[in-house]
Short mmCIF file of C-alpha atoms in Angstrom, two decimals:
data_model
loop_
_atom_site.label_atom_id
_atom_site.label_comp_id
_atom_site.label_asym_id
_atom_site.label_seq_id
_atom_site.Cartn_x
_atom_site.Cartn_y
_atom_site.Cartn_z
CA MET K 182 12.73 -51.28 -24.41
CA SER K 183 14.60 -54.61 -24.25
CA GLY K 184 11.63 -56.93 -24.24
CA PRO K 185 11.26 -60.56 -23.33
CA ALA K 186 12.31 -63.33 -25.62
CA ARG K 187 9.80 -65.45 -27.56
CA PRO K 188 8.37 -68.53 -25.86
CA ASP K 189 10.83 -70.63 -27.85
CA GLY K 190 13.71 -68.71 -26.27
CA ARG K 191 14.72 -66.86 -29.45
CA PRO K 192 14.97 -63.05 -29.22
CA ASP K 193 11.85 -61.23 -30.45
CA PRO K 194 12.98 -59.35 -33.61
CA ALA K 195 10.09 -56.87 -33.48
CA ARG K 196 10.98 -55.79 -29.95
CA ALA K 197 14.66 -55.64 -30.85
CA GLU K 198 13.89 -53.43 -33.85
CA VAL K 199 11.77 -51.07 -31.77
CA ALA K 200 14.49 -50.88 -29.11
CA GLY K 201 17.07 -50.01 -31.76
CA MET K 202 14.96 -47.20 -33.20
CA ALA K 203 14.00 -45.87 -29.79
CA ALA K 204 17.62 -45.46 -28.75
CA VAL K 205 17.78 -42.14 -30.61
CA ILE K 206 14.81 -40.91 -28.60
CA GLU K 207 16.38 -41.88 -25.31
CA ARG K 208 19.57 -40.08 -26.21
CA ALA K 209 17.78 -36.89 -27.25
CA GLU K 210 14.78 -36.55 -24.96
CA ALA K 211 16.65 -35.17 -21.97
CA ASP K 212 17.50 -32.24 -24.16
CA LEU K 213 14.06 -31.73 -25.78
CA SER K 214 12.67 -28.49 -24.52
CA LEU K 215 8.97 -27.68 -24.26
CA VAL K 216 9.13 -25.59 -27.43
CA GLU K 217 9.72 -28.70 -29.54
CA GLU K 218 6.11 -29.32 -30.47
CA PRO K 219 5.27 -31.44 -33.51
CA ALA K 220 3.59 -28.51 -35.21
CA ARG K 221 6.96 -26.80 -35.38
CA PHE K 222 7.85 -29.22 -38.18
CA ALA K 223 5.63 -27.29 -40.58
CA ALA K 224 7.15 -24.06 -39.30
CA ALA K 225 10.62 -25.46 -39.97
CA LEU K 226 9.67 -26.18 -43.59
CA ASP K 227 8.27 -22.69 -44.08
CA ALA K 228 11.31 -21.09 -42.47
CA GLY K 229 13.64 -23.03 -44.75
CA ALA K 230 11.78 -22.29 -47.98
CA PRO K 231 13.06 -19.74 -50.50
CA ASP K 232 11.40 -16.34 -50.73
CA GLU K 233 7.78 -16.81 -51.79
CA ARG K 234 8.01 -13.85 -54.16
CA ALA K 235 8.99 -16.25 -56.92
CA PRO K 236 9.70 -14.68 -60.31
CA PHE K 237 7.55 -17.20 -62.17
CA ARG K 238 3.96 -18.24 -61.79
CA SER K 239 2.45 -21.43 -63.08
CA SER K 240 2.74 -21.68 -66.85
CA ALA K 241 0.47 -24.70 -67.20
CA PRO K 242 -3.09 -23.52 -67.81
CA ARG K 243 -5.77 -25.46 -65.94
CA SER K 244 -8.07 -25.07 -68.92
CA THR K 245 -7.68 -23.51 -72.33
CA THR K 246 -9.81 -22.97 -75.38
CA ARG K 247 -8.64 -22.29 -78.85
CA MET C 173 4.47 -45.30 -77.49
CA THR C 174 7.97 -45.87 -76.14
CA ASP C 175 9.25 -42.82 -78.01
CA TRP C 176 6.66 -40.33 -76.75
CA THR C 177 6.97 -38.22 -73.65
CA ILE C 178 4.00 -36.50 -72.05
CA ALA C 179 5.15 -33.19 -73.53
CA SER C 180 5.71 -34.52 -77.05
CA LEU C 181 2.47 -36.53 -77.11
CA ALA C 182 0.41 -33.62 -75.82
CA ALA C 183 1.95 -31.42 -78.52
CA ALA C 184 1.26 -34.05 -81.18
CA ILE C 185 -2.39 -34.33 -80.11
CA ARG C 186 -2.77 -30.54 -80.26
CA GLY C 187 -1.07 -30.54 -83.64
CA ARG C 188 -3.49 -33.28 -84.76
CA ARG C 189 -0.63 -35.61 -85.69
CA ILE C 190 -2.15 -38.27 -83.46
CA SER C 191 -5.57 -38.47 -81.86
CA SER C 192 -6.47 -39.10 -78.22
CA VAL C 193 -8.14 -42.34 -79.32
CA GLU C 194 -5.06 -43.55 -81.17
CA ALA C 195 -2.86 -42.76 -78.16
CA VAL C 196 -5.09 -44.77 -75.83
CA GLN C 197 -5.42 -47.64 -78.28
CA GLU C 198 -1.65 -47.89 -78.59
CA CYS C 199 -1.21 -47.96 -74.80
CA LEU C 200 -3.96 -50.56 -74.38
CA ALA C 201 -2.39 -52.72 -77.08
CA ARG C 202 0.93 -52.64 -75.22
CA VAL C 203 -0.84 -53.49 -71.97
CA ALA C 204 -2.54 -56.45 -73.65
CA ARG C 205 0.73 -57.62 -75.16
CA LEU C 206 3.10 -57.10 -72.24
CA ASP C 207 1.30 -56.86 -68.93
CA GLY C 208 0.70 -60.58 -68.56
CA ARG C 209 4.37 -60.85 -67.70
CA LEU C 210 5.10 -57.36 -66.32
CA ARG C 211 2.17 -57.22 -63.88
CA ALA C 212 2.03 -53.42 -63.80
CA PHE C 213 -1.78 -53.14 -63.66
CA ILE C 214 -4.32 -54.32 -61.14
CA THR C 215 -7.31 -52.83 -63.01
CA VAL C 216 -7.35 -51.88 -66.70
CA ASP C 217 -10.28 -49.60 -67.53
CA ALA C 218 -10.12 -50.14 -71.30
CA ASP C 219 -13.75 -49.31 -72.09
CA GLY C 220 -13.75 -46.23 -69.87
CA ALA C 221 -10.46 -44.95 -71.29
CA LEU C 222 -11.65 -45.40 -74.88
CA ALA C 223 -14.95 -43.64 -74.14
CA ARG C 224 -13.13 -40.73 -72.53
CA ALA C 225 -10.70 -40.57 -75.45
CA ARG C 226 -13.60 -40.28 -77.89
CA ALA C 227 -15.10 -37.48 -75.79
CA LEU C 228 -11.74 -35.71 -75.71
CA GLU C 229 -11.59 -36.07 -79.50
CA VAL C 230 -14.98 -34.43 -79.88
CA GLU C 231 -13.89 -31.56 -77.64
CA ALA C 232 -10.65 -31.16 -79.59
CA ALA C 233 -12.53 -31.11 -82.88
CA ALA C 234 -14.65 -28.28 -81.46
CA GLY C 235 -11.53 -26.41 -80.39
CA ARG C 236 -12.06 -27.03 -76.70
CA TRP C 237 -8.83 -28.06 -75.00
CA ARG C 238 -9.05 -29.01 -71.37
CA GLY C 239 -5.43 -28.25 -70.53
CA PRO C 240 -1.81 -29.24 -71.05
CA LEU C 241 -2.52 -32.98 -70.73
CA HIS C 242 -5.41 -33.17 -73.20
CA GLY C 243 -5.65 -36.79 -74.33
CA VAL C 244 -2.50 -38.05 -72.59
CA PRO C 245 -2.92 -41.60 -71.17
CA LEU C 246 -1.83 -41.92 -67.54
CA ALA C 247 -2.38 -44.58 -64.88
CA HIS C 248 -2.15 -44.41 -61.10
CA LYS C 249 -1.16 -46.48 -58.09
CA ASP C 250 -4.09 -48.50 -56.79
CA LEU C 251 -4.49 -46.50 -53.58
CA PHE C 252 -6.10 -43.43 -55.15
CA HIS C 253 -9.88 -43.34 -55.03
CA ILE C 254 -11.25 -43.03 -58.56
CA GLY C 255 -15.04 -43.25 -58.85
CA GLY C 256 -16.26 -46.41 -60.54
CA LEU C 257 -13.05 -48.37 -60.04
CA PRO C 258 -12.10 -50.56 -57.05
CA THR C 259 -9.16 -49.57 -54.85
CA SER C 260 -7.38 -52.64 -53.51
CA CYS C 261 -4.30 -50.89 -52.05
CA GLY C 262 -2.48 -54.04 -53.16
CA THR C 263 -4.43 -56.23 -50.74
CA LYS C 264 -6.50 -59.33 -51.32
CA THR C 265 -9.64 -57.20 -50.75
CA ALA C 266 -10.72 -55.68 -54.06
CA GLU C 267 -12.30 -52.61 -52.45
CA TYR C 268 -10.06 -52.09 -49.44
CA PHE C 269 -10.23 -48.29 -49.51
CA PHE C 270 -13.05 -45.86 -50.30
CA ALA C 271 -13.21 -42.07 -50.20
CA GLU C 272 -16.11 -39.67 -50.54
CA ARG C 273 -14.61 -38.08 -53.63
CA ASP C 274 -11.95 -38.77 -56.20
CA ALA C 275 -8.38 -38.18 -55.14
CA THR C 276 -7.59 -34.51 -55.64
CA ALA C 277 -4.33 -35.19 -57.49
CA VAL C 278 -6.08 -37.48 -59.98
CA SER C 279 -8.95 -35.02 -60.43
CA ARG C 280 -6.53 -32.20 -61.24
CA LEU C 281 -4.81 -34.33 -63.88
CA VAL C 282 -8.18 -35.21 -65.40
CA GLU C 283 -9.24 -31.55 -65.37
CA ALA C 284 -6.03 -30.83 -67.30
CA GLY C 285 -7.10 -33.36 -69.94
CA ALA C 286 -5.40 -36.58 -68.84
CA ASN C 287 -7.09 -39.89 -69.57
CA THR C 288 -6.82 -42.56 -66.85
CA LEU C 289 -6.07 -46.04 -68.21
CA GLY C 290 -6.46 -47.85 -64.90
CA LYS C 291 -5.03 -48.65 -61.50
CA LEU C 292 -1.47 -49.86 -60.98
CA ASN C 293 0.10 -52.64 -58.96
CA MET C 294 1.77 -51.83 -55.67
CA ALA C 295 3.24 -53.44 -52.59
CA GLU C 296 0.50 -54.60 -50.25
CA LEU C 297 -0.68 -51.56 -48.21
CA ALA C 298 2.31 -49.66 -49.67
CA LEU C 299 4.52 -51.53 -47.21
CA GLY C 300 7.55 -52.73 -49.09
CA PRO C 301 10.32 -51.50 -51.38
CA PHE C 302 10.58 -54.52 -53.71
CA GLY C 303 7.30 -54.61 -55.66
CA ASP C 304 6.46 -58.19 -54.80
CA ASN C 305 2.77 -58.89 -54.35
CA ALA C 306 1.31 -62.29 -53.55
CA HIS C 307 -2.23 -61.22 -54.47
CA HIS C 308 -1.75 -59.43 -57.78
CA GLY C 309 1.54 -60.88 -58.99
CA ASP C 310 5.05 -59.53 -58.56
CA ALA C 311 5.66 -56.39 -60.62
CA GLN C 312 8.59 -57.33 -62.85
CA ASN C 313 11.55 -55.12 -63.59
CA PRO C 314 11.21 -54.29 -67.31
CA TRP C 315 14.98 -54.24 -67.72
CA ARG C 316 15.50 -57.76 -66.45
CA ALA C 317 12.82 -60.31 -65.67
CA GLY C 318 13.00 -61.79 -62.20
CA HIS C 319 14.44 -58.64 -60.63
CA VAL C 320 12.55 -56.32 -58.32
CA SER C 321 10.79 -53.29 -59.78
CA GLY C 322 11.13 -51.26 -56.58
CA GLY C 323 8.20 -50.31 -54.41
CA SER C 324 5.85 -49.57 -53.15
CA SER C 325 4.72 -47.73 -56.33
CA SER C 326 5.94 -50.72 -58.34
CA GLY C 327 3.31 -50.71 -61.08
CA SER C 328 3.84 -46.98 -61.60
CA GLY C 329 7.56 -47.55 -62.24
CA VAL C 330 6.98 -50.53 -64.52
CA ALA C 331 4.12 -48.99 -66.53
CA VAL C 332 6.06 -45.83 -67.31
CA ALA C 333 9.35 -47.60 -68.08
CA ALA C 334 7.61 -50.12 -70.34
CA GLY C 335 5.59 -47.50 -72.23
CA LEU C 336 2.23 -48.77 -71.00
CA ALA C 337 1.38 -45.27 -69.74
CA LEU C 338 3.06 -41.91 -70.26
CA GLY C 339 3.11 -41.00 -66.59
CA ALA C 340 1.77 -42.12 -63.24
CA LEU C 341 1.10 -40.96 -59.73
CA GLY C 342 2.86 -42.68 -56.88
CA THR C 343 3.05 -42.20 -53.15
CA ASP C 344 6.17 -42.06 -51.00
CA THR C 345 6.30 -42.73 -47.25
CA GLY C 346 9.89 -43.99 -47.09
CA GLY C 347 11.00 -44.01 -50.72
CA SER C 348 8.05 -45.52 -52.56
CA ILE C 349 8.26 -43.16 -55.54
CA ARG C 350 12.04 -42.91 -55.71
CA LEU C 351 12.87 -46.61 -55.31
CA PRO C 352 10.76 -47.82 -58.28
CA ALA C 353 11.91 -44.82 -60.31
CA ALA C 354 15.53 -45.84 -59.65
CA CYS C 355 14.96 -49.56 -60.21
CA CYS C 356 13.02 -48.98 -63.45
CA GLY C 357 15.21 -46.20 -64.90
CA ILE C 358 12.64 -43.40 -64.89
CA VAL C 359 12.14 -40.05 -63.09
CA GLY C 360 10.13 -39.66 -59.87
CA LEU C 361 9.60 -36.73 -57.53
CA LYS C 362 8.76 -36.75 -53.85
CA PRO C 363 7.64 -33.15 -53.37
CA THR C 364 7.91 -31.17 -50.14
CA TYR C 365 5.54 -32.34 -47.38
CA GLY C 366 2.30 -30.42 -47.98
CA ARG C 367 3.04 -29.44 -51.59
CA VAL C 368 0.51 -31.91 -53.06
CA SER C 369 -2.88 -32.71 -51.54
CA ARG C 370 -3.31 -36.22 -50.20
CA ALA C 371 -7.10 -36.13 -50.14
CA GLY C 372 -8.64 -39.27 -51.57
CA ALA C 373 -5.52 -41.42 -51.21
CA MET C 374 -5.11 -44.26 -48.73
CA PRO C 375 -3.02 -43.04 -45.83
CA LEU C 376 -0.13 -45.11 -44.57
CA SER C 377 1.52 -42.57 -42.29
CA TRP C 378 -0.09 -39.13 -42.28
CA ALA C 379 3.10 -37.47 -41.06
CA MET C 380 5.29 -39.08 -43.74
CA ASP C 381 3.07 -39.65 -46.81
CA HIS C 382 3.78 -37.69 -49.97
CA ILE C 383 2.12 -37.89 -53.40
CA GLY C 384 4.18 -37.25 -56.51
CA PRO C 385 4.58 -37.73 -60.26
CA MET C 386 6.55 -40.39 -62.13
CA ALA C 387 7.43 -40.10 -65.83
CA ARG C 388 10.23 -40.61 -68.34
CA THR C 389 11.72 -37.12 -68.22
CA VAL C 390 12.22 -34.36 -65.71
CA ALA C 391 10.14 -32.00 -67.88
CA ASP C 392 7.20 -34.41 -67.76
CA VAL C 393 7.47 -34.66 -63.98
CA ALA C 394 7.61 -30.85 -63.77
CA LEU C 395 4.47 -30.60 -65.90
CA MET C 396 2.57 -33.10 -63.78
CA LEU C 397 3.66 -31.39 -60.57
CA GLU C 398 2.53 -28.02 -61.88
CA VAL C 399 -0.92 -29.50 -62.44
CA ILE C 400 -1.32 -31.34 -59.12
CA ALA C 401 0.44 -28.99 -56.65
CA GLY C 402 -1.25 -26.38 -54.53
CA PRO C 403 -3.63 -25.97 -51.63
CA ASP C 404 -6.73 -28.13 -51.26
CA PRO C 405 -9.54 -27.52 -48.74
CA ALA C 406 -10.01 -31.29 -48.55
CA ASP C 407 -6.50 -31.73 -47.10
CA THR C 408 -5.75 -29.44 -44.19
CA THR C 409 -2.07 -30.38 -44.32
CA SER C 410 -1.69 -29.04 -47.85
CA SER C 411 0.38 -25.88 -47.98
CA ALA C 412 -1.12 -22.52 -48.95
CA ARG C 413 2.15 -21.50 -50.58
CA GLU C 414 1.90 -20.34 -54.16
CA VAL C 415 2.86 -22.84 -56.87
CA PRO C 416 5.65 -21.46 -59.04
CA GLY C 417 6.02 -22.16 -62.75
CA TYR C 418 8.20 -25.24 -62.74
CA LEU C 419 8.32 -25.51 -66.53
CA ALA C 420 9.27 -21.87 -66.93
CA GLU C 421 12.21 -22.41 -64.57
CA LEU C 422 13.52 -25.59 -66.21
CA GLU C 423 15.79 -24.08 -68.83
CA ARG C 424 17.60 -21.80 -66.40
CA PRO C 425 21.12 -23.31 -66.27
CA PRO C 426 22.46 -24.62 -62.96
CA ALA C 427 25.70 -22.59 -63.17
CA GLY C 428 26.62 -21.21 -59.79
CA LEU C 429 24.42 -23.56 -57.79
CA ARG C 430 26.21 -25.14 -54.83
CA VAL C 431 25.86 -28.91 -55.26
CA ALA C 432 27.22 -31.11 -52.47
CA LEU C 433 27.81 -34.85 -52.10
CA PRO C 434 27.41 -36.08 -48.51
CA GLU C 435 30.59 -37.65 -47.19
CA ASN C 436 28.83 -39.60 -44.44
CA TYR C 437 26.13 -42.33 -44.52
CA TYR C 438 24.94 -42.17 -48.12
CA LEU C 439 27.92 -43.93 -49.71
CA ASP C 440 28.49 -46.32 -46.81
CA GLY C 441 27.98 -49.89 -47.93
CA VAL C 442 26.66 -49.07 -51.39
CA SER C 443 27.91 -51.13 -54.35
CA ALA C 444 30.99 -49.95 -56.24
CA GLU C 445 28.88 -49.26 -59.34
CA VAL C 446 26.47 -47.09 -57.36
CA ALA C 447 29.30 -45.12 -55.72
CA ALA C 448 31.04 -44.58 -59.07
CA ALA C 449 27.82 -43.43 -60.79
CA THR C 450 27.14 -40.95 -57.99
CA ARG C 451 30.64 -39.48 -58.22
CA HIS C 452 30.31 -39.25 -62.01
CA ALA C 453 27.07 -37.33 -61.50
CA LEU C 454 28.86 -34.84 -59.26
CA ALA C 455 31.49 -34.40 -61.99
CA ALA C 456 28.71 -33.80 -64.53
CA PHE C 457 27.30 -31.02 -62.34
CA GLU C 458 30.77 -29.46 -62.17
CA ARG C 459 30.95 -29.48 -65.98
CA LEU C 460 27.56 -27.74 -66.01
CA GLY C 461 29.04 -24.90 -63.98
CA ALA C 462 27.83 -25.86 -60.52
CA ARG C 463 30.10 -25.30 -57.54
CA VAL C 464 30.56 -28.82 -56.25
CA ALA C 465 31.81 -29.87 -52.83
CA SER C 466 31.49 -32.58 -50.23
CA ILE C 467 29.52 -32.01 -47.06
CA ARG C 468 29.14 -33.71 -43.70
CA LEU C 469 25.45 -34.00 -42.81
CA PRO C 470 23.92 -34.19 -39.32
CA ASP C 471 23.88 -37.94 -38.60
CA PRO C 472 21.22 -39.26 -41.05
CA GLN C 473 20.69 -42.38 -38.95
CA VAL C 474 18.93 -40.26 -36.32
CA ILE C 475 16.26 -38.85 -38.65
CA HIS C 476 16.04 -42.28 -40.31
CA ASP C 477 15.13 -43.90 -37.00
CA VAL C 478 12.80 -41.08 -35.98
CA SER C 479 11.04 -41.44 -39.34
CA SER C 480 10.75 -45.19 -38.84
CA ILE C 481 9.18 -44.83 -35.40
CA ILE C 482 6.58 -42.38 -36.70
CA ALA C 483 5.81 -44.34 -39.87
CA ARG C 484 5.53 -47.70 -38.10
CA ALA C 485 3.31 -46.36 -35.32
CA GLU C 486 0.98 -44.53 -37.70
CA SER C 487 0.74 -47.36 -40.24
CA SER C 488 -0.20 -49.79 -37.49
CA ALA C 489 -2.89 -47.38 -36.33
CA VAL C 490 -4.27 -46.89 -39.86
CA HIS C 491 -4.39 -50.61 -40.60
CA SER C 492 -5.14 -51.91 -37.10
CA ARG C 493 -8.41 -53.47 -38.17
CA VAL C 494 -7.02 -55.74 -40.87
CA LEU C 495 -4.09 -56.62 -38.62
CA ARG C 496 -6.45 -57.52 -35.78
CA GLU C 497 -9.27 -59.20 -37.69
CA ARG C 498 -7.74 -60.65 -40.86
CA PRO C 499 -3.97 -60.98 -40.33
CA HIS C 500 -3.90 -64.22 -42.32
CA GLU C 501 -4.78 -62.22 -45.45
CA LEU C 502 -1.57 -60.20 -45.24
CA GLN C 503 1.79 -61.26 -46.63
CA PRO C 504 4.15 -62.33 -43.78
CA ALA C 505 6.58 -59.44 -44.28
CA VAL C 506 3.73 -56.90 -44.33
CA ARG C 507 2.29 -58.42 -41.17
CA ALA C 508 5.73 -58.28 -39.56
CA ARG C 509 6.15 -54.61 -40.45
CA LEU C 510 2.75 -53.69 -39.04
CA ALA C 511 3.42 -55.73 -35.92
CA VAL C 512 6.50 -53.64 -35.16
CA GLY C 513 4.30 -50.56 -35.01
CA THR C 514 2.03 -52.08 -32.39
CA ARG C 515 5.04 -52.42 -30.06
CA ILE C 516 6.03 -48.74 -30.18
CA PRO C 517 5.11 -47.00 -26.91
CA ALA C 518 3.10 -43.76 -27.15
CA HIS C 519 6.00 -42.08 -25.38
CA ASP C 520 8.44 -42.88 -28.18
CA TYR C 521 5.97 -41.88 -30.89
CA LEU C 522 5.26 -38.51 -29.30
CA GLN C 523 8.89 -37.77 -28.62
CA ALA C 524 9.79 -38.75 -32.19
CA LEU C 525 7.34 -36.15 -33.51
CA ARG C 526 8.89 -33.48 -31.31
CA LEU C 527 12.42 -34.51 -32.24
CA ARG C 528 11.53 -34.44 -35.94
CA ALA C 529 10.65 -30.76 -35.72
CA ARG C 530 14.02 -29.94 -34.24
CA LEU C 531 15.96 -32.12 -36.65
CA ALA C 532 14.22 -30.49 -39.64
CA ARG C 533 14.93 -26.98 -38.41
CA ASP C 534 18.57 -27.71 -37.60
CA PHE C 535 19.13 -29.52 -40.91
CA ASN C 536 17.69 -26.68 -42.97
CA GLU C 537 19.70 -24.03 -41.14
CA GLU C 538 22.99 -25.90 -41.18
CA VAL C 539 23.02 -27.71 -44.49
CA PHE C 540 21.40 -25.13 -46.76
CA ALA C 541 23.77 -22.48 -45.45
CA GLU C 542 26.49 -24.43 -47.26
CA ALA C 543 24.71 -25.99 -50.23
CA ASP C 544 21.74 -25.36 -52.50
CA LEU C 545 21.34 -29.00 -53.49
CA LEU C 546 22.54 -32.40 -52.31
CA ILE C 547 23.12 -35.38 -54.60
CA LEU C 548 23.27 -38.97 -53.41
CA PRO C 549 22.30 -42.45 -54.57
CA ALA C 550 18.68 -43.64 -54.47
CA ILE C 551 19.32 -47.37 -54.16
CA PRO C 552 22.31 -49.03 -52.50
CA GLU C 553 22.70 -51.60 -55.27
CA PRO C 554 21.08 -52.45 -58.61
CA ALA C 555 17.65 -54.09 -58.27
CA PRO C 556 18.18 -57.53 -56.65
CA THR C 557 16.36 -60.62 -57.82
CA LEU C 558 12.86 -61.12 -56.47
CA ALA C 559 13.99 -64.51 -55.17
CA ASP C 560 16.82 -62.98 -53.13
CA ALA C 561 14.72 -60.05 -51.91
CA THR C 562 11.85 -62.19 -50.66
CA ALA C 563 13.72 -65.19 -49.23
CA GLY C 564 13.30 -66.13 -45.58
CA GLU C 565 10.79 -65.43 -42.83
CA GLY C 566 8.68 -62.29 -42.64
CA GLU C 567 10.96 -60.59 -40.14
CA THR C 568 14.05 -61.36 -42.22
CA ILE C 569 12.40 -59.85 -45.29
CA ALA C 570 11.25 -56.81 -43.28
CA ALA C 571 14.84 -56.17 -42.15
CA ARG C 572 16.03 -56.47 -45.77
CA MET C 573 13.33 -53.97 -46.78
CA GLY C 574 14.69 -51.49 -44.25
CA ARG C 575 18.21 -51.76 -45.64
CA PHE C 576 17.06 -51.22 -49.24
CA SER C 577 15.19 -48.02 -48.34
CA ARG C 578 17.77 -46.54 -45.97
CA LEU C 579 18.92 -43.92 -48.52
CA THR C 580 15.42 -42.60 -49.19
CA ARG C 581 13.67 -42.76 -45.78
CA PRO C 582 15.49 -39.86 -44.04
CA TRP C 583 14.05 -37.39 -46.56
CA ASN C 584 10.49 -38.28 -45.64
CA GLY C 585 11.26 -37.35 -42.06
CA LEU C 586 12.77 -34.06 -43.14
CA GLY C 587 9.93 -33.41 -45.61
CA LEU C 588 12.28 -32.06 -48.29
CA PRO C 589 11.72 -32.24 -52.07
CA VAL C 590 13.72 -35.06 -53.69
CA LEU C 591 14.00 -35.97 -57.36
CA ALA C 592 15.10 -39.46 -58.37
CA LEU C 593 16.43 -39.88 -61.90
CA PRO C 594 18.61 -42.31 -63.86
CA CYS C 595 22.39 -41.89 -63.44
CA GLY C 596 23.79 -44.96 -65.18
CA PHE C 597 23.47 -48.67 -65.67
CA ALA C 598 25.13 -51.57 -63.90
CA ALA C 599 27.09 -54.17 -65.86
CA SER C 600 24.03 -56.38 -65.49
CA GLY C 601 22.00 -53.90 -67.54
CA LEU C 602 19.93 -52.69 -64.57
CA PRO C 603 19.45 -48.94 -63.99
CA LEU C 604 21.06 -46.91 -61.22
CA GLY C 605 19.33 -43.94 -59.61
CA LEU C 606 20.42 -40.55 -58.29
CA GLN C 607 18.61 -38.38 -55.72
CA ILE C 608 18.70 -34.57 -55.86
CA VAL C 609 17.55 -32.91 -52.63
CA GLY C 610 16.60 -29.26 -52.24
CA ARG C 611 15.25 -26.71 -49.76
CA PRO C 612 11.65 -26.98 -48.57
CA PHE C 613 9.21 -25.95 -51.34
CA ASP C 614 12.11 -25.39 -53.74
CA GLU C 615 11.08 -28.05 -56.24
CA ALA C 616 11.86 -25.51 -58.98
CA THR C 617 15.61 -25.64 -58.29
CA VAL C 618 15.60 -29.42 -57.85
CA LEU C 619 13.82 -29.87 -61.18
CA ARG C 620 15.99 -27.47 -63.16
CA ALA C 621 19.15 -29.13 -61.84
CA GLY C 622 17.73 -32.51 -62.76
CA HIS C 623 16.73 -31.27 -66.20
CA ALA C 624 20.23 -29.94 -66.85
CA TYR C 625 21.84 -33.19 -65.67
CA GLU C 626 19.44 -35.20 -67.82
CA GLY C 627 20.34 -33.08 -70.83
CA ALA C 628 24.04 -33.71 -70.22
CA THR C 629 23.58 -37.48 -70.09
CA GLU C 630 21.81 -40.12 -72.17
CA TRP C 631 20.50 -42.46 -69.50
CA HIS C 632 16.90 -41.34 -69.93
CA ARG C 633 16.97 -42.19 -73.65
CA ARG C 634 17.52 -45.91 -73.09
CA ARG C 635 14.50 -48.20 -73.25
CA PRO C 636 14.11 -51.74 -72.01
CA SER C 637 13.80 -54.30 -74.78
CA LEU C 638 10.39 -55.87 -74.36
CA ASP C 639 8.95 -56.50 -77.81
#
């Protein structure tokens, strides 16, 4: 991802920033198996959540009349 | 108005100690008196708010109460679609964003009785952590003029801290709720990814965007979350998980909770005042009966960079038209940030999404086996001056933006619930902010820990001197 310099010879900061961020991808991708699909992010959140049988339900009424 | 909270005002309205009309009039008077210099609002809907307040009064007189927010004046970041009002998204274009229906989160607050005062200032296209805005004026830190308010939900932070509104909605793609909360000395919550519907709000990065409440106390934030959370057919990414009773959980003491302070990354390079305030917060949790410890986290720089790749690529896609056709209308730093996204190869974007899933799973399994909550600073230093934050070329400012949000951005990638709340004040008089991080969908534990910490300290009682 090391891109060309600007016409004025200065390094292109946008390309340098992208290259810096992409380094983590390059280090990890050799080890990314086919099971690592993006949708597994939502599964990871659900797997990490506490038991859904929470002891409390919402106490804030959506609408009340008195 | 500076002494009320959402909870106390709602109770006073129900107890007929103050009317919905009086509450709105007091807020509007403060807006008229102070917002010329604070720049919290983009649109003030004074006539609409007064008309709604009168209608709410009539309903109250007839014994009809809409819900727990009946008559409470709120205001929201100017990227939520609200029928009849323009949505600039902080750009030069008054009606930059339009949706078929009102934002679900706003609608739920209104159904619960809230009265919307207007639309709040923000960083242009929600791209920026400082709250500067060349089109609508720089949102000013209410604690010290000339200092940044935090962004991108800058007006939300300022309006709540200054008592112009009792609470506000913000959005958070890399810290945009938590940074203004920390800079302005208020409470803000980035819920779990999927906990709150994003329908009707301008997207910046659909994989990283979160909507959340901002208010003066943890209890107020819990109340707002309880109203806005839950599944929404209009947002297929909203979670079907049941919404627990956050308020009912608040008073449960935090004794026995395992609270850990990361020993890597989050204290690197932060100011001495920020580090000291964070360590004092850990000590406060120990006095509250929590089991405190230090913990070494999986390298946060990795998820930070993965989050940046995804957010930059998606934001460039969302705003490609304005970048292509009207780039001269954008502030230089905003243009520079969007330009970075156009240089990200599809390969890196796709791999970043895959890597994110693994990082989230590994983090949850490893870290929450050892701790129930993490605490860490929200901002690396007290709010800098607007002049210092915005000096230099667009790319220089964009790099500075990245450094200021480096403590908040990793949590967007991981999708975890994070509460930001005051944890002290710098010698300069500017607030310092703490983050409390919990398990996915465990906002209840995050909020009750924050509520206990708040009750053990007095930071939330301080008010900026504006009058």
